[in-house]
Amino acid sequence: MTVTELRPEGGGTSTEGLAAAEKASAEAEAMRIKNESDRRRAKLADEKAAAKAQADIESSLADAADERRRRDEARREVAARKAKAEKSAEQWRRAAKTIAIVCVIVSLPLQIMAFWDPTAWFLVAAPFVLEGVAWALLKGAEAAVDDGRPSWHYRLGALAQASIAAWINFDHGSAAFGTATGLGGALCSLIGPTIWDLHENGRIAKREGRKTWSQRWTERREARAEQVKTKKLIAARIEQDETVWERAVYLAAALGELTPSDRTYRRAWDEIHGTDPGQTAEIIAARRAARRAVRIASNGPLKDENTQLDSQMDPDDERPSKAPKKSGEDGRKNNGGTPPRRVPGEVKYSAAARTEMSNEGRRRAASKTDA
């Protein structure tokens, strides 16, 4: 709408038309500003939403990256532990073999010398039989372990054969070269097969999932501690309420329990006392009385209390008793029961009250005049 459109038919400019045009222009400008403001707010809201969505996406990607990194680290740790275990097992295997070979180098010549006889030269094969049988039995134990069969009889036979070879080395070595040589030969006959048997024992334990000595000792210690704890708990429950415990034992026997479980004990307590363990009717009543006393104390003085008077008296002073009222007295002092007269201006009334009092006075005066 323009100013020309608002001009009257006579061609003159109307003041009302100009005012209407200005008002329309102002409203249009206000609407434009409002639309622009709404557009900016909508754009800002969209930008905030987009920023929040982007932040959420980045956070999710970061969390996913952290999770992948943790999984990769866990896999690397597992792989490292596995590689270390394999390396340690291989080193232990090599060490056991090396010790066994050295022991054979020491013990076998002593046995050859012990069996050497020019007139019975064929006995020189006896040491190889003694040492060979022990190692053959150990190899049989290894095959049994790999095949998942019992291996204890192979290992027992190998140790028995090694003991015989050790006795021969000690007897001959001590007589021919002295006690030290005999003792060294005997130990070598025993140490070699024993070391290898320990290696096989480790493989058997790993295959069967046996726990280590420290693990078994820890479990036994925890079991003993649990038993002590259970005994103390039973003693405490019996001391607390023997009737409930007897009922719990009865229920446990009926339910097939060797010792009453916590669930059985709660059931027994509920049957005897009708509430949760540790609660009785007396305890609940005492708690309710205590809460009632706290509630009364928190809500202020009672009707028969005078805190202002009590605060001005010593604790050891006795509160003065009130004298009985005489007839015609209202409890005030030295006035014979007559209320005090009020002095004009003593009491401040509101304007509405003063107006009502004036109207009442005029009504009373008019009624007396009519009378």
CSV table of C-alpha atoms in Angstrom, one decimal:
chain,number,residue,atom,x,y,z
A,1,MET,CA,0.0,0.0,0.0
A,2,THR,CA,1.3,3.5,-1.0
A,3,VAL,CA,0.5,7.0,0.0
A,4,THR,CA,-1.3,7.5,-3.4
A,5,GLU,CA,-3.7,4.7,-2.7
A,6,LEU,CA,-4.7,6.2,0.6
A,7,ARG,CA,-5.3,9.7,-1.0
A,8,PRO,CA,-9.0,10.7,-1.0
A,9,GLU,CA,-11.0,11.1,-4.2
A,10,GLY,CA,-10.7,14.9,-4.1
A,11,GLY,CA,-7.0,14.6,-4.7
A,12,GLY,CA,-6.0,16.0,-1.3
A,13,THR,CA,-3.6,14.2,1.0
A,14,SER,CA,-5.3,12.8,4.1
A,15,THR,CA,-3.6,12.9,7.5
A,16,GLU,CA,-5.3,9.6,8.4
A,17,GLY,CA,-4.0,8.0,5.2
A,18,LEU,CA,-0.5,9.1,6.0
A,19,ALA,CA,-0.8,7.7,9.5
A,20,ALA,CA,-2.1,4.4,8.1
A,21,ALA,CA,0.7,4.2,5.6
A,22,GLU,CA,3.3,4.8,8.2
A,23,LYS,CA,1.7,2.2,10.5
A,24,ALA,CA,1.6,-0.3,7.6
A,25,SER,CA,5.2,0.4,6.8
A,26,ALA,CA,6.2,0.0,10.4
A,27,GLU,CA,4.3,-3.2,10.7
A,28,ALA,CA,6.0,-4.5,7.5
A,29,GLU,CA,9.4,-3.5,8.9
A,30,ALA,CA,8.7,-5.2,12.2
A,31,MET,CA,7.5,-8.3,10.4
A,32,ARG,CA,10.7,-8.3,8.3
A,33,ILE,CA,12.8,-7.9,11.4
A,34,LYS,CA,10.9,-10.6,13.1
A,35,ASN,CA,11.3,-12.9,10.1
A,36,GLU,CA,15.0,-12.1,9.9
A,37,SER,CA,15.4,-12.8,13.6
A,38,ASP,CA,13.5,-16.1,13.3
A,39,ARG,CA,15.7,-17.0,10.3
A,40,ARG,CA,18.8,-16.3,12.3
A,41,ARG,CA,17.6,-18.2,15.3
A,42,ALA,CA,16.7,-21.2,13.1
A,43,LYS,CA,20.1,-21.0,11.4
A,44,LEU,CA,21.8,-20.8,14.8
A,45,ALA,CA,19.8,-23.8,16.0
A,46,ASP,CA,20.7,-25.8,12.9
A,47,GLU,CA,24.3,-24.9,13.4
A,48,LYS,CA,24.2,-25.9,17.0
A,49,ALA,CA,22.5,-29.2,16.2
A,50,ALA,CA,25.0,-29.9,13.4
A,51,ALA,CA,27.9,-29.1,15.8
A,52,LYS,CA,26.4,-31.4,18.4
A,53,ALA,CA,26.0,-34.1,15.9
A,54,GLN,CA,29.5,-33.7,14.7
A,55,ALA,CA,30.8,-33.7,18.3
A,56,ASP,CA,28.8,-36.9,18.9
A,57,ILE,CA,30.2,-38.5,15.8
A,58,GLU,CA,33.8,-37.5,16.7
A,59,SER,CA,33.2,-38.8,20.3
A,60,SER,CA,31.9,-42.1,18.9
A,61,LEU,CA,34.8,-42.4,16.5
A,62,ALA,CA,37.2,-41.6,19.3
A,63,ASP,CA,35.6,-44.2,21.6
A,64,ALA,CA,35.7,-46.8,18.8
A,65,ALA,CA,39.4,-46.0,18.2
A,66,ASP,CA,40.1,-46.3,21.9
A,67,GLU,CA,38.3,-49.7,22.0
A,68,ARG,CA,40.3,-50.9,18.9
A,69,ARG,CA,43.5,-49.7,20.5
A,70,ARG,CA,42.7,-51.5,23.8
A,71,ARG,CA,41.8,-54.7,21.9
A,72,ASP,CA,45.0,-54.4,19.9
A,73,GLU,CA,47.0,-53.9,23.0
A,74,ALA,CA,45.3,-56.9,24.7
A,75,ARG,CA,46.1,-59.1,21.7
A,76,ARG,CA,49.7,-57.9,21.6
A,77,GLU,CA,50.0,-58.7,25.3
A,78,VAL,CA,48.5,-62.1,24.9
A,79,ALA,CA,50.8,-62.8,21.9
A,80,ALA,CA,53.8,-61.5,23.8
A,81,ARG,CA,53.0,-63.7,26.8
A,82,LYS,CA,52.5,-66.7,24.5
A,83,ALA,CA,55.7,-66.1,22.7
A,84,LYS,CA,57.6,-65.7,26.0
A,85,ALA,CA,56.0,-68.9,27.3
A,86,GLU,CA,57.0,-70.7,24.1
A,87,LYS,CA,60.5,-69.3,24.3
A,88,SER,CA,60.9,-70.3,28.0
A,89,ALA,CA,59.6,-73.8,27.3
A,90,GLU,CA,62.1,-74.2,24.4
A,91,GLN,CA,64.9,-72.9,26.5
A,92,TRP,CA,63.9,-75.3,29.4
A,93,ARG,CA,63.8,-78.2,26.9
A,94,ARG,CA,67.3,-77.4,25.6
A,95,ALA,CA,68.7,-77.0,29.1
A,96,ALA,CA,67.2,-80.3,30.2
A,97,LYS,CA,68.7,-82.0,27.1
A,98,THR,CA,72.1,-80.4,27.7
A,99,ILE,CA,72.2,-81.5,31.4
A,100,ALA,CA,71.1,-85.0,30.4
A,101,ILE,CA,73.9,-85.3,27.8
A,102,VAL,CA,76.5,-84.0,30.2
A,103,CYS,CA,75.3,-86.5,32.9
A,104,VAL,CA,75.5,-89.3,30.4
A,105,ILE,CA,79.1,-88.3,29.5
A,106,VAL,CA,80.1,-88.5,33.2
A,107,SER,CA,78.1,-91.6,34.3
A,108,LEU,CA,78.5,-93.9,31.3
A,109,PRO,CA,82.4,-94.2,31.4
A,110,LEU,CA,82.3,-95.1,35.0
A,111,GLN,CA,79.8,-97.9,34.3
A,112,ILE,CA,81.9,-99.1,31.4
A,113,MET,CA,84.9,-99.3,33.7
A,114,ALA,CA,82.8,-101.0,36.3
A,115,PHE,CA,81.7,-103.8,33.8
A,116,TRP,CA,85.0,-104.1,31.9
A,117,ASP,CA,86.6,-107.5,32.0
A,118,PRO,CA,89.0,-108.7,29.3
A,119,THR,CA,87.8,-112.3,29.7
A,120,ALA,CA,84.1,-111.1,29.4
A,121,TRP,CA,84.4,-108.2,27.0
A,122,PHE,CA,80.7,-108.5,26.0
A,123,LEU,CA,79.7,-107.0,29.4
A,124,VAL,CA,80.8,-103.7,28.1
A,125,ALA,CA,77.3,-103.4,26.6
A,126,ALA,CA,75.7,-103.6,30.0
A,127,PRO,CA,76.2,-99.8,30.8
A,128,PHE,CA,74.6,-98.9,27.5
A,129,VAL,CA,71.6,-101.2,28.5
A,130,LEU,CA,71.3,-99.6,31.9
A,131,GLU,CA,71.5,-96.0,30.7
A,132,GLY,CA,69.6,-96.7,27.5
A,133,VAL,CA,66.7,-98.4,29.2
A,134,ALA,CA,66.2,-95.4,31.5
A,135,TRP,CA,66.1,-93.0,28.5
A,136,ALA,CA,64.0,-95.3,26.5
A,137,LEU,CA,61.4,-95.4,29.3
A,138,LEU,CA,61.5,-91.6,29.5
A,139,LYS,CA,60.9,-91.4,25.7
A,140,GLY,CA,58.0,-93.8,26.2
A,141,ALA,CA,56.6,-91.4,28.9
A,142,GLU,CA,56.9,-88.6,26.4
A,143,ALA,CA,55.0,-90.5,23.7
A,144,ALA,CA,52.3,-91.3,26.3
A,145,VAL,CA,52.0,-87.7,27.2
A,146,ASP,CA,51.6,-86.7,23.5
A,147,ASP,CA,49.1,-89.4,23.0
A,148,GLY,CA,47.1,-88.6,26.1
A,149,ARG,CA,47.8,-91.9,27.8
A,150,PRO,CA,49.0,-92.6,31.3
A,151,SER,CA,52.7,-92.1,31.7
A,152,TRP,CA,53.4,-92.7,35.4
A,153,HIS,CA,54.6,-96.3,34.9
A,154,TYR,CA,57.1,-95.3,32.3
A,155,ARG,CA,58.5,-92.6,34.5
A,156,LEU,CA,58.6,-94.9,37.6
A,157,GLY,CA,60.5,-97.5,35.6
A,158,ALA,CA,63.0,-94.9,34.3
A,159,LEU,CA,63.7,-93.6,37.8
A,160,ALA,CA,64.2,-97.2,39.1
A,161,GLN,CA,66.7,-98.0,36.3
A,162,ALA,CA,68.5,-94.7,37.0
A,163,SER,CA,68.7,-95.6,40.7
A,164,ILE,CA,70.4,-99.0,39.8
A,165,ALA,CA,72.9,-97.2,37.6
A,166,ALA,CA,73.6,-94.7,40.3
A,167,TRP,CA,74.3,-97.4,42.8
A,168,ILE,CA,76.8,-99.1,40.4
A,169,ASN,CA,78.6,-95.8,39.8
A,170,PHE,CA,78.8,-95.0,43.4
A,171,ASP,CA,80.2,-98.5,44.4
A,172,HIS,CA,82.7,-98.7,41.6
A,173,GLY,CA,83.7,-95.0,41.6
A,174,SER,CA,84.2,-94.9,45.4
A,175,ALA,CA,86.4,-98.1,45.3
A,176,ALA,CA,88.5,-97.1,42.2
A,177,PHE,CA,88.7,-93.3,42.5
A,178,GLY,CA,87.4,-92.2,45.9
A,179,THR,CA,84.1,-91.3,47.5
A,180,ALA,CA,83.8,-88.0,45.6
A,181,THR,CA,84.1,-89.6,42.2
A,182,GLY,CA,81.6,-92.3,43.2
A,183,LEU,CA,79.1,-89.8,44.5
A,184,GLY,CA,79.5,-87.6,41.4
A,185,GLY,CA,78.9,-90.6,39.1
A,186,ALA,CA,75.8,-91.6,41.1
A,187,LEU,CA,74.4,-88.1,41.0
A,188,CYS,CA,74.9,-87.9,37.3
A,189,SER,CA,73.1,-91.2,36.8
A,190,LEU,CA,70.1,-89.7,38.7
A,191,ILE,CA,70.2,-86.1,37.7
A,192,GLY,CA,69.9,-86.6,34.0
A,193,PRO,CA,66.7,-88.7,34.0
A,194,THR,CA,65.2,-86.7,36.9
A,195,ILE,CA,65.6,-83.4,35.0
A,196,TRP,CA,64.0,-84.8,31.9
A,197,ASP,CA,61.2,-86.3,34.0
A,198,LEU,CA,60.5,-82.9,35.5
A,199,HIS,CA,60.2,-81.5,32.0
A,200,GLU,CA,57.7,-84.2,31.1
A,201,ASN,CA,55.8,-83.6,34.4
A,202,GLY,CA,55.4,-79.9,33.3
A,203,ARG,CA,54.0,-80.9,30.0
A,204,ILE,CA,51.6,-83.3,31.7
A,205,ALA,CA,50.4,-80.6,34.1
A,206,LYS,CA,49.9,-78.2,31.2
A,207,ARG,CA,47.9,-80.8,29.3
A,208,GLU,CA,45.7,-81.7,32.2
A,209,GLY,CA,45.2,-78.1,33.4
A,210,ARG,CA,46.8,-78.7,36.8
A,211,LYS,CA,47.1,-75.8,39.1
A,212,THR,CA,50.5,-74.8,40.4
A,213,TRP,CA,51.6,-75.4,44.0
A,214,SER,CA,51.2,-71.7,44.9
A,215,GLN,CA,47.6,-71.7,43.4
A,216,ARG,CA,46.7,-74.8,45.4
A,217,TRP,CA,48.2,-73.3,48.6
A,218,THR,CA,46.3,-70.0,48.1
A,219,GLU,CA,43.0,-71.9,47.5
A,220,ARG,CA,43.6,-74.0,50.7
A,221,ARG,CA,44.3,-70.8,52.7
A,222,GLU,CA,41.2,-69.1,51.4
A,223,ALA,CA,39.1,-72.2,52.2
A,224,ARG,CA,40.4,-72.3,55.7
A,225,ALA,CA,39.7,-68.5,56.1
A,226,GLU,CA,36.1,-69.1,54.8
A,227,GLN,CA,35.6,-72.0,57.2
A,228,VAL,CA,36.7,-69.8,60.1
A,229,LYS,CA,34.4,-67.0,58.9
A,230,THR,CA,31.5,-69.5,58.7
A,231,LYS,CA,32.1,-70.8,62.2
A,232,LYS,CA,32.2,-67.3,63.6
A,233,LEU,CA,28.9,-66.4,61.8
A,234,ILE,CA,27.2,-69.6,63.1
A,235,ALA,CA,28.3,-68.8,66.6
A,236,ALA,CA,27.1,-65.2,66.3
A,237,ARG,CA,23.7,-66.3,65.0
A,238,ILE,CA,23.3,-68.9,67.8
A,239,GLU,CA,24.2,-66.3,70.4
A,240,GLN,CA,21.8,-63.7,68.9
A,241,ASP,CA,18.7,-66.0,68.7
A,242,GLU,CA,19.0,-69.7,69.4
A,243,THR,CA,15.4,-70.3,68.5
A,244,VAL,CA,15.8,-68.9,65.1
A,245,TRP,CA,19.0,-70.9,64.5
A,246,GLU,CA,17.3,-74.1,65.5
A,247,ARG,CA,14.5,-73.4,63.1
A,248,ALA,CA,17.0,-72.6,60.3
A,249,VAL,CA,18.8,-75.9,60.9
A,250,TYR,CA,15.5,-77.7,60.7
A,251,LEU,CA,14.7,-76.0,57.4
A,252,ALA,CA,18.2,-76.6,56.0
A,253,ALA,CA,17.8,-80.3,56.7
A,254,ALA,CA,14.5,-80.3,55.0
A,255,LEU,CA,15.9,-78.5,52.0
A,256,GLY,CA,19.0,-80.7,51.7
A,257,GLU,CA,21.5,-78.1,53.0
A,258,LEU,CA,24.5,-79.1,55.2
A,259,THR,CA,24.6,-75.6,56.6
A,260,PRO,CA,21.7,-73.1,56.6
A,261,SER,CA,22.1,-70.6,53.8
A,262,ASP,CA,21.4,-67.0,54.1
A,263,ARG,CA,18.1,-67.5,52.4
A,264,THR,CA,17.1,-70.3,54.8
A,265,TYR,CA,18.1,-68.2,57.8
A,266,ARG,CA,16.0,-65.2,56.6
A,267,ARG,CA,13.1,-67.5,56.2
A,268,ALA,CA,13.5,-68.9,59.7
A,269,TRP,CA,13.8,-65.4,61.2
A,270,ASP,CA,10.6,-64.3,59.4
A,271,GLU,CA,8.8,-67.4,60.7
A,272,ILE,CA,9.8,-66.6,64.3
A,273,HIS,CA,9.7,-62.8,64.4
A,274,GLY,CA,7.6,-61.9,61.3
A,275,THR,CA,10.1,-59.4,59.9
A,276,ASP,CA,13.6,-59.1,58.4
A,277,PRO,CA,16.7,-60.5,60.2
A,278,GLY,CA,17.9,-58.3,63.0
A,279,GLN,CA,14.4,-56.8,63.6
A,280,THR,CA,11.9,-57.7,66.3
A,281,ALA,CA,8.6,-56.3,67.5
A,282,GLU,CA,10.4,-54.7,70.5
A,283,ILE,CA,13.1,-53.1,68.3
A,284,ILE,CA,10.5,-51.7,65.9
A,285,ALA,CA,8.4,-50.3,68.7
A,286,ALA,CA,11.5,-48.7,70.3
A,287,ARG,CA,12.5,-47.1,67.0
A,288,ARG,CA,9.0,-45.8,66.4
A,289,ALA,CA,8.9,-44.3,69.9
A,290,ALA,CA,12.3,-42.6,69.4
A,291,ARG,CA,11.2,-41.2,66.0
A,292,ARG,CA,8.0,-39.9,67.6
A,293,ALA,CA,10.1,-38.2,70.4
A,294,VAL,CA,12.4,-36.6,67.8
A,295,ARG,CA,9.4,-35.4,65.8
A,296,ILE,CA,7.8,-33.8,68.9
A,297,ALA,CA,11.1,-32.1,69.9
A,298,SER,CA,11.6,-30.8,66.3
A,299,ASN,CA,8.1,-29.2,66.2
A,300,GLY,CA,8.6,-26.9,69.2
A,301,PRO,CA,7.5,-26.9,72.8
A,302,LEU,CA,4.5,-28.7,74.1
A,303,LYS,CA,1.4,-27.1,75.6
A,304,ASP,CA,2.7,-27.4,79.2
A,305,GLU,CA,6.1,-25.9,78.4
A,306,ASN,CA,7.1,-22.2,78.8
A,307,THR,CA,10.4,-21.8,77.0
A,308,GLN,CA,10.7,-18.1,77.7
A,309,LEU,CA,10.3,-18.6,81.5
A,310,ASP,CA,12.6,-21.6,81.5
A,311,SER,CA,15.3,-19.8,79.6
A,312,GLN,CA,15.4,-17.1,82.3
A,313,MET,CA,15.6,-19.5,85.2
A,314,ASP,CA,18.6,-21.5,86.5
A,315,PRO,CA,18.4,-25.2,85.9
A,316,ASP,CA,18.2,-25.8,89.7
A,317,ASP,CA,15.5,-23.3,90.3
A,318,GLU,CA,12.0,-24.5,90.8
A,319,ARG,CA,9.2,-23.0,88.7
A,320,PRO,CA,6.8,-20.9,90.9
A,321,SER,CA,3.4,-22.3,91.2
A,322,LYS,CA,0.5,-20.2,90.2
A,323,ALA,CA,-2.0,-19.2,92.9
A,324,PRO,CA,-5.6,-20.1,92.2
A,325,LYS,CA,-7.7,-17.3,90.7
A,326,LYS,CA,-10.2,-15.5,92.8
A,327,SER,CA,-13.7,-14.8,91.7
A,328,GLY,CA,-13.9,-11.7,89.6
A,329,GLU,CA,-10.2,-11.8,88.7
A,330,ASP,CA,-9.0,-12.4,85.2
A,331,GLY,CA,-5.4,-13.4,86.2
A,332,ARG,CA,-3.9,-9.9,85.9
A,333,LYS,CA,-1.9,-8.5,88.8
A,334,ASN,CA,-3.0,-5.7,91.1
A,335,ASN,CA,-6.2,-4.8,89.1
A,336,GLY,CA,-8.8,-6.8,90.8
A,337,GLY,CA,-9.7,-8.5,87.6
A,338,THR,CA,-10.6,-5.2,85.8
A,339,PRO,CA,-9.2,-4.9,82.3
A,340,PRO,CA,-7.0,-1.8,81.8
A,341,ARG,CA,-8.5,1.2,80.0
A,342,ARG,CA,-7.0,2.1,76.7
A,343,VAL,CA,-5.8,5.6,76.0
A,344,PRO,CA,-6.8,7.3,72.7
A,345,GLY,CA,-4.1,6.9,70.1
A,346,GLU,CA,-2.7,3.8,71.8
A,347,VAL,CA,-4.0,1.5,69.2
A,348,LYS,CA,-3.4,2.3,65.5
A,349,TYR,CA,-6.3,1.4,63.2
A,350,SER,CA,-6.4,1.2,59.4
A,351,ALA,CA,-8.3,3.7,57.3
A,352,ALA,CA,-11.0,1.2,56.5
A,353,ALA,CA,-11.5,0.3,60.2
A,354,ARG,CA,-11.8,4.0,61.1
A,355,THR,CA,-14.4,4.6,58.4
A,356,GLU,CA,-16.4,1.7,59.5
A,357,MET,CA,-16.2,2.9,63.1
A,358,SER,CA,-17.4,6.4,62.1
A,359,ASN,CA,-20.4,4.9,60.2
A,360,GLU,CA,-21.3,2.8,63.1
A,361,GLY,CA,-21.2,5.8,65.4
A,362,ARG,CA,-23.5,7.8,63.2
A,363,ARG,CA,-26.0,4.9,63.0
A,364,ARG,CA,-26.1,4.6,66.7
A,365,ALA,CA,-26.6,8.4,67.1
A,366,ALA,CA,-29.5,8.3,64.5
A,367,SER,CA,-31.2,5.4,66.3
A,368,LYS,CA,-31.1,7.3,69.6
A,369,THR,CA,-32.6,10.4,68.0
A,370,ASP,CA,-35.4,8.4,66.5
A,371,ALA,CA,-36.1,6.9,69.8
